[in-house]
Every structure is written in C-alpha cells, then in structure tokens.
Amino acid sequence: MLELRQVHVHYGHVHALRGIDLDVTKGEIVTLIGANGAGKSTLMTSILGSPRISAGTLTFNGKSLAGLTPHQISRSGIAISPEGRRIFLRMTVLENLLMGSIFADPSLREADLQRMYELFPILEKRLHQTAGTLSGGEQQMLAIARALMSHPQLLLLDEPSLGLAPIYIQKVFQIIEQLNRDLGMTILLVEQNAKQALKVAHRAYVLQHGHIVMQGTGAELAKSSEVRSAYLEGGHKATA
C-alpha cells in the first residue's frame, strides 16, 4: 500500500532522513520507534507532503505522491492524527469531527458520526463541549476520531500516547488494536512507548539519526537485546 524507497528529506542544510526504505501493507499495523530527534515525525509528515522529499520515491497504492499537495494526498486516502493532537481548541467536539469529514461523502456523515460515538463513547457525552476543555486523553480520542471521519485507507498516528496518563495510554492502544482488528484499518504508528507499540505491531522499524537501523516483526524487535537496552528497559514514562 505505502512504499518508500531511498527517501531523503532536508530542512535547509539539515539532512533529516537519509535513504529510508519502508513498506506498509494493507491490513497491517507498522510501528516506527526511535529516540527524540531520530526523524520519526519528519517521516510521517513527509508522507503528507510537508516537508517534500528531496530524493527517492514515495508511492501509495502504486501511485507516486511526488508533487502532490497535502490536501491532494489527504484526498487520496491518507489521514493523520498528528503529534500534539492539534485539535481546534475553541471548536466543539462535534465541530472538530465535522472538520475531519470535509473530504468525505456528505451523505455518509451521520452514519460516520454514529460510528465515532460507538468507538469513542466519551465524545458523544462531550459533543457540545469545547475541545480545549477536554482532558488530554479525551483530546487524543478526538484527534483519532477526526482523522477517521475522512474514511482513510491508511491512518498515520504520530505519538498518540505522548503526555497521557497510564489509563489513557492503555485505552489508546486498545483502540489501535480494535481499529485494525474490527475495521481492517491499516496503521503506521510512530511511538516512543516502544513496549506498547511493539506489542500491537505486525512489523516494526527502528530509526536512528535519519536511518533505518533495524526491522522485523514486533515480536522479534521486542526480543532484541539492542532494542531492549535502548528503548524497553525502564519503560516509558507518561507526563500527564
């Protein structure tokens, strides 16, 4: 479904991604782990065309994404729940969800909203509440639901557990598994909580300094002494 071949990305003189080869097959959860500054979020946003890749090929369902605007790429069937959630804080929960449906068939909107209420019951209870008054975990639910309202074929999740309390971290990963298991959703997940990410992933990549340095199944990487030493021992600490 998604294929990156020898992808390079620059920020001015900074060479952020260096020859990335990565695949996501339909129906998979693929996770990308690595330390802060490794290039994980850059990889995610480059898939959506911002920043644009400076070399290599990036294809989705066999078609090149080169030269397409972020809106055109979104229309092709890719949606993102970005790092830091970036919901519209002054809008209501309902208004945020409707913003996610801009590129979707309007005739499906009511059914889509009902589906979001089933997946995220708390959002129906908070429907007319401004998004800025939600807890961090509730805002993350909203960010994921907003992305799903566009009917994506591929869902990009960038650090969905960042800054969340443990109870919400567990909930987020339960939702990721449910989306994949029950809806067949294909997911590319960037996550610092390597233990949880590898547990739900079919396959995984380790990114260091803009390079892919390891890849394998989630179970294989979870057993790797290098991965355990660098990313698993001591666990992941939530901040709020």
mmCIF file of C-alpha atoms in Angstrom:
data_model
loop_
_atom_site.group_PDB
_atom_site.id
_atom_site.type_symbol
_atom_site.label_atom_id
_atom_site.label_comp_id
_atom_site.label_asym_id
_atom_site.label_seq_id
_atom_site.Cartn_x
_atom_site.Cartn_y
_atom_site.Cartn_z
ATOM 1 C CA MET A 1 0.000 0.000 0.000
ATOM 2 C CA LEU A 2 2.666 2.534 1.084
ATOM 3 C CA GLU A 3 6.213 2.268 -0.232
ATOM 4 C CA LEU A 4 9.215 4.487 0.475
ATOM 5 C CA ARG A 5 12.423 3.840 -1.450
ATOM 6 C CA GLN A 6 15.677 5.644 -0.710
ATOM 7 C CA VAL A 7 13.767 8.645 0.636
ATOM 8 C CA HIS A 8 15.783 11.680 1.701
ATOM 9 C CA VAL A 9 14.415 14.800 3.392
ATOM 10 C CA HIS A 10 16.254 18.054 4.095
ATOM 11 C CA TYR A 11 15.402 21.008 6.299
ATOM 12 C CA GLY A 12 17.664 23.584 4.720
ATOM 13 C CA HIS A 13 21.164 22.225 5.351
ATOM 14 C CA VAL A 14 19.918 19.610 7.828
ATOM 15 C CA HIS A 15 19.737 16.117 6.317
ATOM 16 C CA ALA A 16 16.812 14.747 8.369
ATOM 17 C CA LEU A 17 16.073 11.452 6.569
ATOM 18 C CA ARG A 18 18.821 9.505 4.840
ATOM 19 C CA GLY A 19 17.798 6.800 2.373
ATOM 20 C CA ILE A 20 14.660 5.449 4.054
ATOM 21 C CA ASP A 21 13.204 2.165 2.755
ATOM 22 C CA LEU A 22 9.857 1.363 4.373
ATOM 23 C CA ASP A 23 6.710 -0.583 3.444
ATOM 24 C CA VAL A 24 3.208 -0.722 4.881
ATOM 25 C CA THR A 25 0.971 -3.493 3.532
ATOM 26 C CA LYS A 26 -2.817 -3.314 3.598
ATOM 27 C CA GLY A 27 -4.239 -4.513 6.915
ATOM 28 C CA GLU A 28 -1.005 -4.110 8.888
ATOM 29 C CA ILE A 29 -0.033 -2.153 11.948
ATOM 30 C CA VAL A 30 3.528 -0.983 11.324
ATOM 31 C CA THR A 31 5.342 0.914 14.049
ATOM 32 C CA LEU A 32 8.374 3.165 13.907
ATOM 33 C CA ILE A 33 10.363 3.614 17.101
ATOM 34 C CA GLY A 34 13.391 5.713 17.921
ATOM 35 C CA ALA A 35 14.737 8.398 20.210
ATOM 36 C CA ASN A 36 13.752 12.066 20.103
ATOM 37 C CA GLY A 37 15.275 13.714 17.043
ATOM 38 C CA ALA A 38 15.640 10.450 15.121
ATOM 39 C CA GLY A 39 13.371 11.713 12.340
ATOM 40 C CA LYS A 40 10.162 9.849 13.145
ATOM 41 C CA SER A 41 7.750 12.780 12.872
ATOM 42 C CA THR A 42 9.603 14.096 9.820
ATOM 43 C CA LEU A 43 8.986 10.781 8.108
ATOM 44 C CA MET A 44 5.280 10.932 8.944
ATOM 45 C CA THR A 45 4.749 14.491 7.749
ATOM 46 C CA SER A 46 6.820 13.915 4.599
ATOM 47 C CA ILE A 47 4.313 11.231 3.603
ATOM 48 C CA LEU A 48 1.731 14.023 3.572
ATOM 49 C CA GLY A 49 3.970 16.287 1.513
ATOM 50 C CA SER A 50 5.252 18.706 4.163
ATOM 51 C CA PRO A 51 8.214 18.704 4.004
ATOM 52 C CA ARG A 52 8.583 17.368 0.488
ATOM 53 C CA ILE A 53 11.084 14.594 -0.058
ATOM 54 C CA SER A 54 14.310 15.752 -1.689
ATOM 55 C CA ALA A 55 15.216 12.389 -3.243
ATOM 56 C CA GLY A 56 13.805 8.886 -3.591
ATOM 57 C CA THR A 57 10.294 7.643 -4.335
ATOM 58 C CA LEU A 58 7.116 7.687 -2.249
ATOM 59 C CA THR A 59 4.117 5.755 -3.582
ATOM 60 C CA PHE A 60 0.652 4.973 -2.245
ATOM 61 C CA ASN A 61 -1.417 2.222 -3.866
ATOM 62 C CA GLY A 62 1.093 2.176 -6.696
ATOM 63 C CA LYS A 63 0.803 5.905 -7.470
ATOM 64 C CA SER A 64 3.527 8.448 -6.814
ATOM 65 C CA LEU A 65 2.797 11.130 -4.230
ATOM 66 C CA ALA A 66 5.599 13.327 -5.578
ATOM 67 C CA GLY A 67 4.473 16.852 -6.331
ATOM 68 C CA LEU A 68 1.052 16.467 -4.686
ATOM 69 C CA THR A 69 -0.123 18.992 -2.107
ATOM 70 C CA PRO A 70 -1.049 17.831 1.418
ATOM 71 C CA HIS A 71 -4.744 18.273 0.518
ATOM 72 C CA GLN A 72 -4.364 16.112 -2.585
ATOM 73 C CA ILE A 73 -2.563 13.437 -0.580
ATOM 74 C CA SER A 74 -5.312 13.513 2.058
ATOM 75 C CA ARG A 75 -7.914 13.066 -0.663
ATOM 76 C CA SER A 76 -6.040 10.009 -1.912
ATOM 77 C CA GLY A 77 -6.890 8.165 1.321
ATOM 78 C CA ILE A 78 -4.285 9.061 3.958
ATOM 79 C CA ALA A 79 -5.171 10.748 7.255
ATOM 80 C CA ILE A 80 -3.043 11.712 10.237
ATOM 81 C CA SER A 81 -3.603 12.146 13.946
ATOM 82 C CA PRO A 82 -0.614 14.440 14.475
ATOM 83 C CA GLU A 83 1.848 14.733 17.320
ATOM 84 C CA GLY A 84 0.407 17.041 19.970
ATOM 85 C CA ARG A 85 -3.141 16.300 18.722
ATOM 86 C CA ARG A 86 -3.618 19.771 17.143
ATOM 87 C CA ILE A 87 -7.366 19.760 17.503
ATOM 88 C CA PHE A 88 -9.324 23.011 17.186
ATOM 89 C CA LEU A 89 -9.452 24.006 20.834
ATOM 90 C CA ARG A 90 -12.136 26.688 20.508
ATOM 91 C CA MET A 91 -14.465 24.495 18.465
ATOM 92 C CA THR A 92 -16.818 21.946 19.958
ATOM 93 C CA VAL A 93 -16.193 18.222 19.733
ATOM 94 C CA LEU A 94 -18.864 17.987 17.033
ATOM 95 C CA GLU A 95 -17.317 20.802 15.019
ATOM 96 C CA ASN A 96 -13.925 19.100 15.181
ATOM 97 C CA LEU A 97 -15.420 15.850 13.917
ATOM 98 C CA LEU A 98 -17.155 17.641 11.070
ATOM 99 C CA MET A 99 -13.858 19.259 10.081
ATOM 100 C CA GLY A 100 -12.489 15.755 9.609
ATOM 101 C CA SER A 101 -15.280 14.900 7.161
ATOM 102 C CA ILE A 102 -14.539 17.706 4.664
ATOM 103 C CA PHE A 103 -13.200 15.290 2.034
ATOM 104 C CA ALA A 104 -15.741 12.526 2.755
ATOM 105 C CA ASP A 105 -19.110 11.856 1.112
ATOM 106 C CA PRO A 106 -21.623 14.161 2.862
ATOM 107 C CA SER A 107 -24.328 11.508 2.628
ATOM 108 C CA LEU A 108 -22.269 9.307 4.978
ATOM 109 C CA ARG A 109 -21.735 11.977 7.625
ATOM 110 C CA GLU A 110 -24.458 10.971 10.096
ATOM 111 C CA ALA A 111 -23.521 7.304 9.880
ATOM 112 C CA ASP A 112 -19.871 8.222 10.354
ATOM 113 C CA LEU A 113 -20.682 10.270 13.444
ATOM 114 C CA GLN A 114 -22.591 7.353 14.920
ATOM 115 C CA ARG A 115 -19.606 5.107 14.249
ATOM 116 C CA MET A 116 -17.335 7.542 16.104
ATOM 117 C CA TYR A 117 -19.741 7.576 19.067
ATOM 118 C CA GLU A 118 -19.569 3.772 19.181
ATOM 119 C CA LEU A 119 -15.771 3.756 19.023
ATOM 120 C CA PHE A 120 -15.353 6.701 21.410
ATOM 121 C CA PRO A 121 -18.425 6.897 23.706
ATOM 122 C CA ILE A 122 -16.904 9.761 25.709
ATOM 123 C CA LEU A 123 -17.047 12.001 22.624
ATOM 124 C CA GLU A 124 -20.823 11.683 22.374
ATOM 125 C CA LYS A 125 -21.079 12.762 26.007
ATOM 126 C CA ARG A 126 -18.821 15.758 25.287
ATOM 127 C CA LEU A 127 -20.341 16.560 21.886
ATOM 128 C CA HIS A 128 -21.158 20.225 22.519
ATOM 129 C CA GLN A 129 -18.238 20.878 24.834
ATOM 130 C CA THR A 130 -15.342 22.970 23.523
ATOM 131 C CA ALA A 131 -12.372 20.745 22.711
ATOM 132 C CA GLY A 132 -9.987 22.826 24.800
ATOM 133 C CA THR A 133 -11.819 21.815 27.977
ATOM 134 C CA LEU A 134 -11.314 18.072 27.393
ATOM 135 C CA SER A 135 -8.687 16.082 29.247
ATOM 136 C CA GLY A 136 -5.523 15.115 27.373
ATOM 137 C CA GLY A 137 -6.792 11.591 26.830
ATOM 138 C CA GLU A 138 -10.159 12.808 25.558
ATOM 139 C CA GLN A 139 -8.406 15.194 23.174
ATOM 140 C CA GLN A 140 -6.398 12.275 21.801
ATOM 141 C CA MET A 141 -9.608 10.307 21.239
ATOM 142 C CA LEU A 142 -10.968 13.304 19.357
ATOM 143 C CA ALA A 143 -7.836 13.640 17.223
ATOM 144 C CA ILE A 144 -8.064 9.995 16.156
ATOM 145 C CA ALA A 145 -11.811 10.215 15.531
ATOM 146 C CA ARG A 146 -11.387 13.376 13.460
ATOM 147 C CA ALA A 147 -8.856 11.561 11.252
ATOM 148 C CA LEU A 148 -11.196 8.572 10.855
ATOM 149 C CA MET A 149 -14.034 10.821 9.676
ATOM 150 C CA SER A 150 -12.229 11.188 6.330
ATOM 151 C CA HIS A 151 -12.540 7.433 5.583
ATOM 152 C CA PRO A 152 -8.777 6.873 5.268
ATOM 153 C CA GLN A 153 -7.276 3.757 3.768
ATOM 154 C CA LEU A 154 -4.115 4.480 5.758
ATOM 155 C CA LEU A 155 -4.126 6.065 9.217
ATOM 156 C CA LEU A 156 -0.953 7.762 10.448
ATOM 157 C CA LEU A 157 -0.693 8.025 14.237
ATOM 158 C CA ASP A 158 2.131 10.273 15.447
ATOM 159 C CA GLU A 159 2.941 9.788 19.150
ATOM 160 C CA PRO A 160 -0.662 9.072 20.236
ATOM 161 C CA SER A 161 0.318 8.258 23.835
ATOM 162 C CA LEU A 162 2.604 11.265 24.342
ATOM 163 C CA GLY A 163 1.928 13.027 27.650
ATOM 164 C CA LEU A 164 -1.004 10.825 28.625
ATOM 165 C CA ALA A 165 -1.718 9.229 31.981
ATOM 166 C CA PRO A 166 -1.280 5.419 32.083
ATOM 167 C CA ILE A 167 -5.033 4.731 31.971
ATOM 168 C CA TYR A 168 -5.327 6.650 28.708
ATOM 169 C CA ILE A 169 -2.190 5.072 27.246
ATOM 170 C CA GLN A 170 -3.820 1.669 27.672
ATOM 171 C CA LYS A 171 -7.036 2.972 26.117
ATOM 172 C CA VAL A 172 -5.228 4.413 23.092
ATOM 173 C CA PHE A 173 -3.508 1.115 22.312
ATOM 174 C CA GLN A 174 -6.750 -0.814 22.798
ATOM 175 C CA ILE A 175 -8.352 1.477 20.221
ATOM 176 C CA ILE A 176 -5.457 0.974 17.794
ATOM 177 C CA GLU A 177 -5.874 -2.794 18.024
ATOM 178 C CA GLN A 178 -9.656 -2.507 17.687
ATOM 179 C CA LEU A 179 -9.425 -0.325 14.578
ATOM 180 C CA ASN A 180 -7.120 -2.842 12.937
ATOM 181 C CA ARG A 181 -8.955 -5.957 14.093
ATOM 182 C CA ASP A 182 -12.564 -4.873 13.604
ATOM 183 C CA LEU A 183 -12.298 -2.375 10.739
ATOM 184 C CA GLY A 184 -9.242 -3.742 8.961
ATOM 185 C CA MET A 185 -7.616 -0.307 9.280
ATOM 186 C CA THR A 186 -4.040 -0.065 8.026
ATOM 187 C CA ILE A 187 -1.964 1.934 10.515
ATOM 188 C CA LEU A 188 1.505 3.453 10.548
ATOM 189 C CA LEU A 189 2.348 4.261 14.143
ATOM 190 C CA VAL A 190 5.163 6.474 15.430
ATOM 191 C CA GLU A 191 5.556 5.978 19.147
ATOM 192 C CA GLN A 192 8.112 6.478 21.931
ATOM 193 C CA ASN A 193 6.326 3.930 24.106
ATOM 194 C CA ALA A 194 8.218 1.128 22.410
ATOM 195 C CA LYS A 195 6.920 -1.639 24.672
ATOM 196 C CA GLN A 196 3.270 -0.966 23.860
ATOM 197 C CA ALA A 197 3.958 -0.163 20.203
ATOM 198 C CA LEU A 198 5.833 -3.403 19.553
ATOM 199 C CA LYS A 199 3.120 -5.372 21.326
ATOM 200 C CA VAL A 200 0.434 -4.244 18.838
ATOM 201 C CA ALA A 201 2.602 -4.067 15.697
ATOM 202 C CA HIS A 202 2.753 -6.690 12.991
ATOM 203 C CA ARG A 203 6.076 -5.232 11.829
ATOM 204 C CA ALA A 204 8.391 -2.545 13.125
ATOM 205 C CA TYR A 205 11.326 -0.346 12.165
ATOM 206 C CA VAL A 206 13.940 1.345 14.353
ATOM 207 C CA LEU A 207 15.047 4.802 13.229
ATOM 208 C CA GLN A 208 18.322 6.392 14.367
ATOM 209 C CA HIS A 209 19.710 9.691 13.096
ATOM 210 C CA GLY A 210 17.595 9.555 9.960
ATOM 211 C CA HIS A 211 18.497 5.933 9.110
ATOM 212 C CA ILE A 212 16.536 2.692 9.440
ATOM 213 C CA VAL A 213 18.884 0.532 11.509
ATOM 214 C CA MET A 214 16.662 -2.459 12.328
ATOM 215 C CA GLN A 215 13.420 -4.003 11.124
ATOM 216 C CA GLY A 216 11.394 -7.128 11.779
ATOM 217 C CA THR A 217 8.167 -8.286 13.359
ATOM 218 C CA GLY A 218 7.027 -6.545 16.512
ATOM 219 C CA ALA A 219 7.767 -9.692 18.498
ATOM 220 C CA GLU A 220 11.260 -10.031 17.015
ATOM 221 C CA LEU A 221 12.269 -6.480 17.871
ATOM 222 C CA ALA A 222 10.749 -6.751 21.346
ATOM 223 C CA LYS A 223 13.123 -9.681 22.000
ATOM 224 C CA SER A 224 16.168 -7.948 20.503
ATOM 225 C CA SER A 225 18.832 -7.168 23.097
ATOM 226 C CA GLU A 226 19.716 -3.935 21.271
ATOM 227 C CA VAL A 227 16.109 -2.734 21.249
ATOM 228 C CA ARG A 228 15.512 -3.801 24.841
ATOM 229 C CA SER A 229 18.622 -1.956 26.018
ATOM 230 C CA ALA A 230 17.886 1.235 24.084
ATOM 231 C CA TYR A 231 14.092 1.501 24.239
ATOM 232 C CA LEU A 232 12.465 -1.010 26.603
ATOM 233 C CA GLU A 233 14.416 -1.265 29.837
ATOM 234 C CA GLY A 234 12.962 1.146 32.346
ATOM 235 C CA GLY A 235 9.813 1.589 30.266
ATOM 236 C CA HIS A 236 8.128 4.762 29.075
ATOM 237 C CA LYS A 237 7.115 7.487 31.475
ATOM 238 C CA ALA A 238 3.926 9.479 30.923
ATOM 239 C CA THR A 239 3.913 13.110 31.984
ATOM 240 C CA ALA A 240 0.228 13.922 32.403
#
